[in-house]
XYZ file of C-alpha atoms in Angstrom:
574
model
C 77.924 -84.361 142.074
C 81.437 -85.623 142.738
C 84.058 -84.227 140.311
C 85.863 -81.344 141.670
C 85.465 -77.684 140.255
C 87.795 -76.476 137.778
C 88.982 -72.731 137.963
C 87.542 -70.044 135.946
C 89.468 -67.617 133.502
C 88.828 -64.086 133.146
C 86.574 -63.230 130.060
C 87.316 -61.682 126.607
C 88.102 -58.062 125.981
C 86.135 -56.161 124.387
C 87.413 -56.078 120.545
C 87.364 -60.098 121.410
C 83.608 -59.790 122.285
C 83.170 -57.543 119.442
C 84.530 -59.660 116.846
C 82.574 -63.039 118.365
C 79.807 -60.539 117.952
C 80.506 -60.069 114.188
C 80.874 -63.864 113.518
C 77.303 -64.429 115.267
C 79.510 -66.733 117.801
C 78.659 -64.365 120.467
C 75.582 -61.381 121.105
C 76.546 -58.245 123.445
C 73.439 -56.317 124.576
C 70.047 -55.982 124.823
C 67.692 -52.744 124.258
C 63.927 -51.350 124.068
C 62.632 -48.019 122.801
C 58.883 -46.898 122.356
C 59.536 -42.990 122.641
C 62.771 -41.681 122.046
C 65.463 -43.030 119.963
C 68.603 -41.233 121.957
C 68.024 -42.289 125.569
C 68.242 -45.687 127.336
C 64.893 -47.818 127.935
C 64.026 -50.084 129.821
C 60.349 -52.429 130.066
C 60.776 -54.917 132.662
C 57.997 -57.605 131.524
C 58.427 -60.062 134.220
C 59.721 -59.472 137.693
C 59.770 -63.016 139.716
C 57.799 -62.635 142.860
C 61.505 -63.670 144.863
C 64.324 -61.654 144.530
C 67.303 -62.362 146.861
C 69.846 -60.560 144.640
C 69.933 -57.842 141.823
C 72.685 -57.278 139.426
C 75.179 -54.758 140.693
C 78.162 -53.847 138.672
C 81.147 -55.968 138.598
C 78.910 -59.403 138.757
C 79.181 -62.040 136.257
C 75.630 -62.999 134.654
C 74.289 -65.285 132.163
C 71.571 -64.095 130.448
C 69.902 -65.296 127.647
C 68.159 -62.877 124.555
C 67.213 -61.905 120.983
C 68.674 -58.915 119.665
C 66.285 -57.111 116.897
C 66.225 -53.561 115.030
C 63.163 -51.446 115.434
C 61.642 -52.923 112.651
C 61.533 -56.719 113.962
C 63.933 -57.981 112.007
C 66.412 -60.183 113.934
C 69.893 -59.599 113.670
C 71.568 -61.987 116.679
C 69.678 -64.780 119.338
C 71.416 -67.096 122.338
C 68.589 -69.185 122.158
C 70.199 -70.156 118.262
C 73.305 -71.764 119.695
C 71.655 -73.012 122.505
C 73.818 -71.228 124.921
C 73.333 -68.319 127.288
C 75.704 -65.029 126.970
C 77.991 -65.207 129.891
C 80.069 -61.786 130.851
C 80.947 -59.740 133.695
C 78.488 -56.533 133.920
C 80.345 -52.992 134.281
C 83.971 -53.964 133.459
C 83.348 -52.680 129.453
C 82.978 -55.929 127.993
C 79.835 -55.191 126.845
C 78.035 -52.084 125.076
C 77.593 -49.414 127.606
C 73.917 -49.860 126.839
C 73.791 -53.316 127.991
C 76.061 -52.892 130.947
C 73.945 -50.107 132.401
C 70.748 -52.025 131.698
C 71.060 -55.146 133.355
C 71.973 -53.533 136.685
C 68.863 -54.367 139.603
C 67.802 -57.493 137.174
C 66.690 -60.559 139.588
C 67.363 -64.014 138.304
C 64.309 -64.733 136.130
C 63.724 -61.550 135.290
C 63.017 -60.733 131.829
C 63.288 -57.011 130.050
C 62.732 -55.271 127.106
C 64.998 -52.808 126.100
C 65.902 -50.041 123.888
C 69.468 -49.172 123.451
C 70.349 -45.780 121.275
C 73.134 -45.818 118.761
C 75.677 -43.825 121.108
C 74.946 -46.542 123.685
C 75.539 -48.848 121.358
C 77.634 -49.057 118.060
C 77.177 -45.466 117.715
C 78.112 -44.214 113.769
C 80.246 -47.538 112.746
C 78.025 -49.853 113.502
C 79.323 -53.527 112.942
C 80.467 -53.951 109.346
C 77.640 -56.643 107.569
C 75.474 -56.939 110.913
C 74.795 -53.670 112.540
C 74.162 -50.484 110.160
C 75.660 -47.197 111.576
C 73.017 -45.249 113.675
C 71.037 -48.308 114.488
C 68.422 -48.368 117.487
C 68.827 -51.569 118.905
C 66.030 -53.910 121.105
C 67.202 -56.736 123.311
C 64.699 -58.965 124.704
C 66.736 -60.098 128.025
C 65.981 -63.086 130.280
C 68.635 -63.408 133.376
C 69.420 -67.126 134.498
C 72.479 -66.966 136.800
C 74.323 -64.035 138.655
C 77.571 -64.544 140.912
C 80.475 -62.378 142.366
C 83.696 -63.562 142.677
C 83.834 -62.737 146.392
C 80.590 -64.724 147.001
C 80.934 -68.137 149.305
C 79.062 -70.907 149.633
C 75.224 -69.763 150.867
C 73.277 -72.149 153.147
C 69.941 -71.555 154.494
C 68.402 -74.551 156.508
C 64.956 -74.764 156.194
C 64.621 -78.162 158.421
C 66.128 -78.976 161.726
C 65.467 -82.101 163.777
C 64.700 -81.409 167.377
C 67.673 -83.833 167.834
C 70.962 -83.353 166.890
C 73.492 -85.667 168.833
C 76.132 -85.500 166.013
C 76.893 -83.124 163.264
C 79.125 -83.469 159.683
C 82.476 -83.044 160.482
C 85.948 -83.543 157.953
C 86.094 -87.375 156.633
C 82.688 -88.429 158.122
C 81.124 -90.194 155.162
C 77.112 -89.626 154.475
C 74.460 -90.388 152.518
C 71.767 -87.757 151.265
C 69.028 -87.015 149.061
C 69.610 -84.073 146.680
C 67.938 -82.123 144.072
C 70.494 -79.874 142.151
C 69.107 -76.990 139.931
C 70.546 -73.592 138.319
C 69.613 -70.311 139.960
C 66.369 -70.160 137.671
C 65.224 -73.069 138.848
C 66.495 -75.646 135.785
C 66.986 -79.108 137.585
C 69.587 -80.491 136.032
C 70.061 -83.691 138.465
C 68.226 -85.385 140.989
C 69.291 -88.540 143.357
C 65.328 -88.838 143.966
C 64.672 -90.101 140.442
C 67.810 -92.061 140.598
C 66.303 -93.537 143.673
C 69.258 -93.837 145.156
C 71.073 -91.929 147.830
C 74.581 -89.976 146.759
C 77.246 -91.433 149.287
C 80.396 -90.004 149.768
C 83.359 -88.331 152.059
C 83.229 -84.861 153.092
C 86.070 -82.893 152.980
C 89.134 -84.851 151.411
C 88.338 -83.735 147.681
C 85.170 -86.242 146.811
C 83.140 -83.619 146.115
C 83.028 -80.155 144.490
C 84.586 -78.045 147.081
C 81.100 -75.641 147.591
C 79.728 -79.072 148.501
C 82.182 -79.937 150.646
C 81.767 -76.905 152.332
C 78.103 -77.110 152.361
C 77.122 -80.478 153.997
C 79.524 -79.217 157.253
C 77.304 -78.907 160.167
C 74.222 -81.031 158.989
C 72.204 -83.226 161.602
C 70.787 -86.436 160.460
C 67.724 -85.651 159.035
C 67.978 -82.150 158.464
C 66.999 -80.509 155.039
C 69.341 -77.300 153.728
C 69.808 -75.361 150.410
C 73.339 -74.901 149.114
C 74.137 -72.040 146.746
C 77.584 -72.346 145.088
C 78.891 -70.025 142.882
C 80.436 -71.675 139.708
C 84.020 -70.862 140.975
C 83.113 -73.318 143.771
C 81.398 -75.685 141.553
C 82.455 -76.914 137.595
C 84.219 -73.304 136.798
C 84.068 -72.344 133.655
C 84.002 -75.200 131.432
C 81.240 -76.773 133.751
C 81.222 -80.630 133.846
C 80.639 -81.018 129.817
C 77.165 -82.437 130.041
C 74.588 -81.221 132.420
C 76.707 -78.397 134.143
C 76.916 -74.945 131.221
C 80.229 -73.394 132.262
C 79.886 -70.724 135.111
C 76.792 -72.124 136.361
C 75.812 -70.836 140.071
C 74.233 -74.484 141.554
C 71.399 -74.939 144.129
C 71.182 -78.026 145.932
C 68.174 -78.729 148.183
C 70.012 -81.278 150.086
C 68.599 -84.074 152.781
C 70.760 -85.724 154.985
C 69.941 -89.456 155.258
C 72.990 -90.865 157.472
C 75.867 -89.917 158.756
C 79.244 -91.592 160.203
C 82.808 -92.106 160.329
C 85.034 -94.853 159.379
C 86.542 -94.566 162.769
C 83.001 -95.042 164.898
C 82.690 -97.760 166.700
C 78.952 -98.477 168.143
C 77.025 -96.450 170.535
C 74.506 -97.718 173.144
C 71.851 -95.669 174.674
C 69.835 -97.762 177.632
C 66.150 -96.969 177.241
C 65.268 -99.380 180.441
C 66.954 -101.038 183.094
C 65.606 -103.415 185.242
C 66.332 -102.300 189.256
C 66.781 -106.712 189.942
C 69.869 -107.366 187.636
C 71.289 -110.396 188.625
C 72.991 -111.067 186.392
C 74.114 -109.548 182.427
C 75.190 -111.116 179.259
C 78.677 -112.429 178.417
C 80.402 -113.887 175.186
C 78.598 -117.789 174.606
C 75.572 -116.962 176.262
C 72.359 -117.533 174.097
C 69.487 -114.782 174.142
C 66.178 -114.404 172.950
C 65.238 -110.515 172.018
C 62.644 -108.111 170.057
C 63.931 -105.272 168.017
C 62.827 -102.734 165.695
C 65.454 -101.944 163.432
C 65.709 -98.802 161.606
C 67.965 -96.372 159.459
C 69.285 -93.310 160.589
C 66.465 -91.063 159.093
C 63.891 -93.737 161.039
C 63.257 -95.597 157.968
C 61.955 -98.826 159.462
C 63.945 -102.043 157.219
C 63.025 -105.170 159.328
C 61.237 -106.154 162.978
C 60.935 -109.451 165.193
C 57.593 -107.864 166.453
C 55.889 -108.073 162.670
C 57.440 -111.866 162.624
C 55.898 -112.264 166.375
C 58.709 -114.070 167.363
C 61.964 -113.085 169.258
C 65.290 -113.202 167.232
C 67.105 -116.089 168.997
C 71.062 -116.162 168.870
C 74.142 -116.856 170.670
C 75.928 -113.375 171.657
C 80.514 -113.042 170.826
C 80.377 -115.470 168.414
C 79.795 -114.487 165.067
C 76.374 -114.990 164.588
C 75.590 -111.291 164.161
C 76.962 -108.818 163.028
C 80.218 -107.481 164.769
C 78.454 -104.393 166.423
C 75.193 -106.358 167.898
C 77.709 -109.060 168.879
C 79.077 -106.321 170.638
C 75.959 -104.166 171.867
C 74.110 -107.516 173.408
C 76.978 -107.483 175.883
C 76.266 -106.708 179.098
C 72.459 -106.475 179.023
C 69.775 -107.600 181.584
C 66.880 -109.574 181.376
C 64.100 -106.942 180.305
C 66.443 -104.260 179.339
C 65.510 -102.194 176.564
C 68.579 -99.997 174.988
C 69.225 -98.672 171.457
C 72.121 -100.108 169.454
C 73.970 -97.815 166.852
C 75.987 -99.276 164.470
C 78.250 -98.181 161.848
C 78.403 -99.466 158.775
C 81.773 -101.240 158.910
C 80.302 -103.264 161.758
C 77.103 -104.123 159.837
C 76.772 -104.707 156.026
C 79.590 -102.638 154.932
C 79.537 -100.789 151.468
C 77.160 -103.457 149.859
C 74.016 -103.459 152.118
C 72.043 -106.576 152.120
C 68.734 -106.898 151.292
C 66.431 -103.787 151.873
C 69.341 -102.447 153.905
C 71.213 -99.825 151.316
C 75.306 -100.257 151.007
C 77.118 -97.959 153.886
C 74.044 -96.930 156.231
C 74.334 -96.832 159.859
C 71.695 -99.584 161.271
C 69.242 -98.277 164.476
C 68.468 -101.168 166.601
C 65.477 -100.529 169.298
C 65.875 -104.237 170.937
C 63.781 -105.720 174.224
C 66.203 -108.475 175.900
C 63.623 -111.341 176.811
C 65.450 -113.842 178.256
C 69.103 -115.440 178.026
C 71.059 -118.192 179.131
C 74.425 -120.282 178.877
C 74.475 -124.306 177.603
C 76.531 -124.206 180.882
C 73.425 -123.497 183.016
C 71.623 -125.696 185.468
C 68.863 -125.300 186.913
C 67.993 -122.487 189.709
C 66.026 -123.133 193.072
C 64.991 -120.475 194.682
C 62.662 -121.792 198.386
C 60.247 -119.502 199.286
C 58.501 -121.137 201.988
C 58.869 -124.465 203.980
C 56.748 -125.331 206.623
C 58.273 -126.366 210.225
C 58.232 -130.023 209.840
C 60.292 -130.351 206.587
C 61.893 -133.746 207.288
C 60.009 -136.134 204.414
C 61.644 -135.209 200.900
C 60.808 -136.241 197.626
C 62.816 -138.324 195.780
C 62.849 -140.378 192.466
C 59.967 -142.559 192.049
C 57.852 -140.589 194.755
C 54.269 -139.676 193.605
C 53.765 -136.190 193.508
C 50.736 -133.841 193.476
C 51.530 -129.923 192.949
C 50.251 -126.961 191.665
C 52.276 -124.277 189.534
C 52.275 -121.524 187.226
C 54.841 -121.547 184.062
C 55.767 -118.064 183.011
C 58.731 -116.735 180.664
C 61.638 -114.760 181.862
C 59.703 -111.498 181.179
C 56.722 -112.431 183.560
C 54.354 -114.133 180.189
C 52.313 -116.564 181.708
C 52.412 -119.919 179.561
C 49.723 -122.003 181.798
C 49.137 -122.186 185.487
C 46.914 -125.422 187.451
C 45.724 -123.148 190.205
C 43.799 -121.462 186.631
C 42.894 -125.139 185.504
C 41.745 -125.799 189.043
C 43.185 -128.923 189.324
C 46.703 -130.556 190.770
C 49.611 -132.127 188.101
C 50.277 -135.317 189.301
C 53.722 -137.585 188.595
C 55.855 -139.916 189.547
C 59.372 -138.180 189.850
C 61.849 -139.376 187.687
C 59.772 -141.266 185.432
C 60.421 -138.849 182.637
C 56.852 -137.332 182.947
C 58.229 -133.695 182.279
C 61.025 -132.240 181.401
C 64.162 -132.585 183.018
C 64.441 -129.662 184.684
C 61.110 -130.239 186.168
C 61.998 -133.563 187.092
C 65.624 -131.737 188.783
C 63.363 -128.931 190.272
C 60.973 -131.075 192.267
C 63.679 -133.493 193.720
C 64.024 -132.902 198.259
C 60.823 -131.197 198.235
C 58.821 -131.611 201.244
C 54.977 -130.998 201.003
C 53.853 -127.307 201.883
C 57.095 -125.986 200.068
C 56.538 -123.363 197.893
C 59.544 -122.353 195.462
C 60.366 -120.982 192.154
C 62.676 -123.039 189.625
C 63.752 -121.354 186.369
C 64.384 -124.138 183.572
C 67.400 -123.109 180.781
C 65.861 -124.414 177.557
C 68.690 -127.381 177.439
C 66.465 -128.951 180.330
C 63.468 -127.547 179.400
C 61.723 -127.530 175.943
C 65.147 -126.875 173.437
C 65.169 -125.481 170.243
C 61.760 -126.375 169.425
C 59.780 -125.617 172.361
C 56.532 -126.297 172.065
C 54.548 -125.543 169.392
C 51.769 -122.407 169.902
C 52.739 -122.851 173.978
C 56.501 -122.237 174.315
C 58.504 -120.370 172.435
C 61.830 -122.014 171.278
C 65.243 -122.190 173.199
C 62.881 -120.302 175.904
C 64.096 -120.044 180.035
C 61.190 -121.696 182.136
C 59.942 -120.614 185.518
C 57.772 -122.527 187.285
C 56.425 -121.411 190.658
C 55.842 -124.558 192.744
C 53.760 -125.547 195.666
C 53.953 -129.178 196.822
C 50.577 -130.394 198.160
C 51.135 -134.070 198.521
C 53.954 -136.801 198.821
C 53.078 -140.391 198.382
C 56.499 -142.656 199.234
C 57.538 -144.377 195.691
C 59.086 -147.893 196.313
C 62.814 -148.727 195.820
C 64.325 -147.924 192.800
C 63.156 -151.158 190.291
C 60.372 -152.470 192.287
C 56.608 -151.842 190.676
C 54.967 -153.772 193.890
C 56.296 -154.782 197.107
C 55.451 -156.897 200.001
C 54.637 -155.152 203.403
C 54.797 -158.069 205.178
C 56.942 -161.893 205.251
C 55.221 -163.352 202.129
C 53.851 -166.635 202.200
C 55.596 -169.897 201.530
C 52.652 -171.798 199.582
C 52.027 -168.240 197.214
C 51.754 -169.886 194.076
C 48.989 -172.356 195.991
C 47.386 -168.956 197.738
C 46.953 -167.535 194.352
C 46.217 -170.672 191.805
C 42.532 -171.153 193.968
C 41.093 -173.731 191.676
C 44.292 -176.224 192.308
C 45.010 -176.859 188.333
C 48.427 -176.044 188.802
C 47.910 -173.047 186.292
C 47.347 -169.590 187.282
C 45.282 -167.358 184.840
C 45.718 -163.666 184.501
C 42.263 -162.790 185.670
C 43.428 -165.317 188.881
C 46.444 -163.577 189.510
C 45.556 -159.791 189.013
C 42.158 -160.570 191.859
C 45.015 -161.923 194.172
C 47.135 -158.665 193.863
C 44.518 -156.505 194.217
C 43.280 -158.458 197.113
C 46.860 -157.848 198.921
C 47.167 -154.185 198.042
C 43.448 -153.535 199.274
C 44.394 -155.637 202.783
C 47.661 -153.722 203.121
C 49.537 -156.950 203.024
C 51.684 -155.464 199.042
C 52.050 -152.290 197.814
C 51.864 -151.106 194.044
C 54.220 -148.611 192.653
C 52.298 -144.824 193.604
C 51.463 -142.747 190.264
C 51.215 -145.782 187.201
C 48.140 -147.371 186.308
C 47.428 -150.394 188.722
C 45.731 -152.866 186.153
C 48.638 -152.583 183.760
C 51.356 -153.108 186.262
C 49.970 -156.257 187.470
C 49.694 -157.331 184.029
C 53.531 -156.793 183.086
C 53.769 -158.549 186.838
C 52.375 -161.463 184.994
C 53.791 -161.139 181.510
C 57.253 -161.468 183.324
C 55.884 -165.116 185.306
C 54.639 -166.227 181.850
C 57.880 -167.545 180.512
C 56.890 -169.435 177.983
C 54.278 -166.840 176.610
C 51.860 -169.562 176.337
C 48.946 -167.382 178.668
C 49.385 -169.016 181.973
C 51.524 -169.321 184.824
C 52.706 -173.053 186.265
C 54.451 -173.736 189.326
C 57.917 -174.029 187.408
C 57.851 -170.745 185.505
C 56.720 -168.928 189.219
C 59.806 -167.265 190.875
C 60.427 -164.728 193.122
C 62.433 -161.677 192.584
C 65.347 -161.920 195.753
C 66.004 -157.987 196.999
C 65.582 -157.796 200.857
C 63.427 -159.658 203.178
C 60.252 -157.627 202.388
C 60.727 -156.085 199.334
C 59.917 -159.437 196.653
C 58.473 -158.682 193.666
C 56.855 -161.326 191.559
């Protein structure tokens, strides 16, 4: 409820009572009589099995009844104008028969009493409702009972075993309430609206009991507020739901909790001991979470999608307070990222996520890195004679194992049994790879970690690596076999011969076939005499070896289309 209570006046006196008694606009008292007719009496039919609080003289109660003579004949009801009698008990405004038998009545009690003529209208009676001398019965059923030096009553029936931050003046918080009347009438509900109340505490949003109330409360924890009316919608109550001078209960449940002035709070769960190095503005990382409202109601996860949440950090991409709370983290940190609602979704939510609630982020940093970042070579072992390196066009034979940042192994040869083989910088893996294996010497073990710019991108690979993942690749170099110069696919070891064409056309047509030329490259390569590029498939570079001596297209080589390639002295290719 969020209009604030209006003050009460003091009630009627008692010829005011008594003539909205006579006009049937108001009903006094209440009485009961089974034996004699000149003493007070008193059946009390229903006692609830709770009592906090009896009626003591000098309270204000609302009560509702039917007044009727001995005979059963009605002369005055509350329950006709749909309105319970409200009066202060033991201040005269009612007849003493009345005021002396509502005292000990609990709320929900209900009595039957007789009230004599002397303690009642006596010999006048009430001219054309009451006769002189008359007995009168009052069935009586109490609803409400306040004293204007009660406060606000709070009784906290739930506590969380956590309680890092309580309500304080102008925090603003969301809760769950059910509000009823001290019998037990609900009159409102935020359950069936299914929808939190969200407000200020303590700058006038709220009735001031309320405000008064909610101080104190963890997240989480569950309290009843009794406010007198005084405290609450006074005596003209709030003109629909609210009867004037209505005590309120509110069984209240605190959902969330914050102030405009928060910023975000971090709590680190896990820290790696190896750190080396953390986050900054522009870098990109890849990271689980489990996010959550403050209560622990879960709203969204990167586990259930099985796949990280993959963003650039300082940018903008997120919201302002995980832009902020990514800073600084290390690879396999795990911390927990509060964040207020002016640095999340604000006032309208988004989504699942309700308008104004603080957001509980659980997150698991997998990897990160920078478009700036090259690659990183880390030697582990080299043997003594390390004097051979690799270098582009050098076959290579190796073994590895590929793992992510946070140790998941993507595939490993040693498990395959079997060496990857390639020709370095021929584009047969990535280009980090390609950067990674470059003045290697055979024997070397090291460890190269890949950014995903050089590795796999965006994409990565589908159902193998993730995408815009950080590689590492643990090496071990088992074999080097020299490449030849950069642009040569086969070489001469040796001066080559001055009749060539005539060595390799055998049958003297002046034509050379392909099937004649390939059996005279082969035949040099197996003697030692040429040397084919190490790593390519043998048949198909002499056959582009012949395509290029095949000017014409026309299937054969003559002596006029045959030319050497010039380079050095012993490096001619055909």
């Amino acid at each position: 409820m969020a209009l604030r209570a209006r003050g009460w006046r003091p009630p009627p006196p008692p010829l005011l009572l008594l003539l909205l008694w006579v006009t049937g606009q108001a009903a006094p008292v209440a009485g009961l009589g089974l034996g004699s007719d000149t003493e007070l009496q008193i059946e009390r039919r229903f006692v609830p099995d709770e009592c906090p609080r009896t009626v003591r003289s000098g309270d204000f109660v609302r009560y509702h009844y039917v007044g009727t003579f001995p005979d059963g004949q009605k002369f005055d009801s509350s329950y006709d104008r749909d309105s319970t009698f409200n009066v202060f008990v033991g201040k005269g405004q009612l007849i003493a028969g009345m005021d002396q038998a509502l005292v000990g009545m609990c709320v929900n009690e209900r009595r039957f009493v007789k009230i004599p003529p002397k303690l009642a209208y006596g010999s006048e009676g009430v001219s054309g409702v009451i006769p002189p001398n008359s007995v009168l019965h009052f069935d009586v059923l109490l609803m409400d009972i306040w004293n204007s030096e009660d406060q606000v009553q709070i009784h906290t029936y739930f506590k969380p075993p956590s309680c890092p931050r309580t309500i304080q003046v102008s925090d603003f918080v969301r809760y769950h309430y059910n509000g009823t009347f001290l019998d037990g009438t609900l009159f409102d509900s935020s359950h069936n609206r299914m929808k939190t109340y969200d407000t200020y505490v303590g700058i006038g949003w709220l009735i001031p009991g309320m405000d008064k109330g909610l101080l104190g409360m963890c997240v989480g924890e569950k309290r009843i507020i009794t406010i007198p009316p005084f405290l609450a919608y006074g005596e003209d109550g709030d003109g629909k739901d609210i009867p004037g001078q209505a005590s309120l209960v509110f069984d209240v449940a605190l959902l969330d909790l914050h102030n405009p002035k928060d910023g975000i709070s971090i709590e680190n769960k896990v820290v790696p001991e190896n750190c080396e190095r953390r986050s900054q503005s522009g870098d990109f990382l890849r990271y689980h979470y489990n996010g959550t409202l403050l209560d622990g109601t879960f709203f969204d996860s990167s586990y259930s999608r099985n796949r990280t949440f993959d963003t650039y950090i300082g940018q903008g991409y997120v919201i302002a307070g995980m832009d902020e709370g990514l800073l600084g983290v290390c690879i396999g940190e795990k911390r927990r990222i509060v964040v207020p609602p002016h640095l999340a979704y604000g006032e309208e939510g988004r989504g699942n996520i309700p308008g104004s609630a603080v957001l509980v982020f659980d997150i698991h940093v997998i990897d990160f890195h920078n478009p700036s970042d090259s690659i990183s070579i880390t030697s582990h072992y080299k043997p003594p004679d390390c004097s051979v390196l690799s270098k582009k066009g050098d076959y290579l034979k190796y073994h590895y194992n590929a793992s992510l940042l946070d140790g998941t192994l993507l595939d490993s040869t040693w498990n395959l049994g079997k060496t990857y083989n390639i020709v370095l910088g021929s584009g047969q893996v990535v280009l980090g790879m390609d950067m990674g294996l470059r003045e290697m010497c055979v024997g070397e073990k090291r460890t190269v970690i890949i950014p995903p710019h050089l590795g796999y991108g965006e994409a990565g690979v589908d159902g193998e690596v993730p995408g815009s993942a950080v590689l590492v690749f643990d090496i071990e170099l088992l074999e080097l076999v020299a490449g030849l110069p950069e642009g040569y696919m086969f070489i001469w070891n040796g001066e080559v011969s001055a009749n060539l064409f005539e060595e390799i056309d055998k049958d003297g047509n002046g034509e050379v076939l392909l099937e004649e030329f390939s059996e005279y490259i082969h035949a040099q390569v197996a003697s030692g005499k040429g040397k084919l590029a190490p790593g390519f498939d043998a048949d198909l570079i002499v056959k582009n070896m012949f395509t290029n001596q095949d000017r014409n297209g026309d299937g054969k080589v003559t002596a006029e289309e045959f030319k050497l390639k010039d380079q050095e002295a012993k490096h001619d290719e055909l």
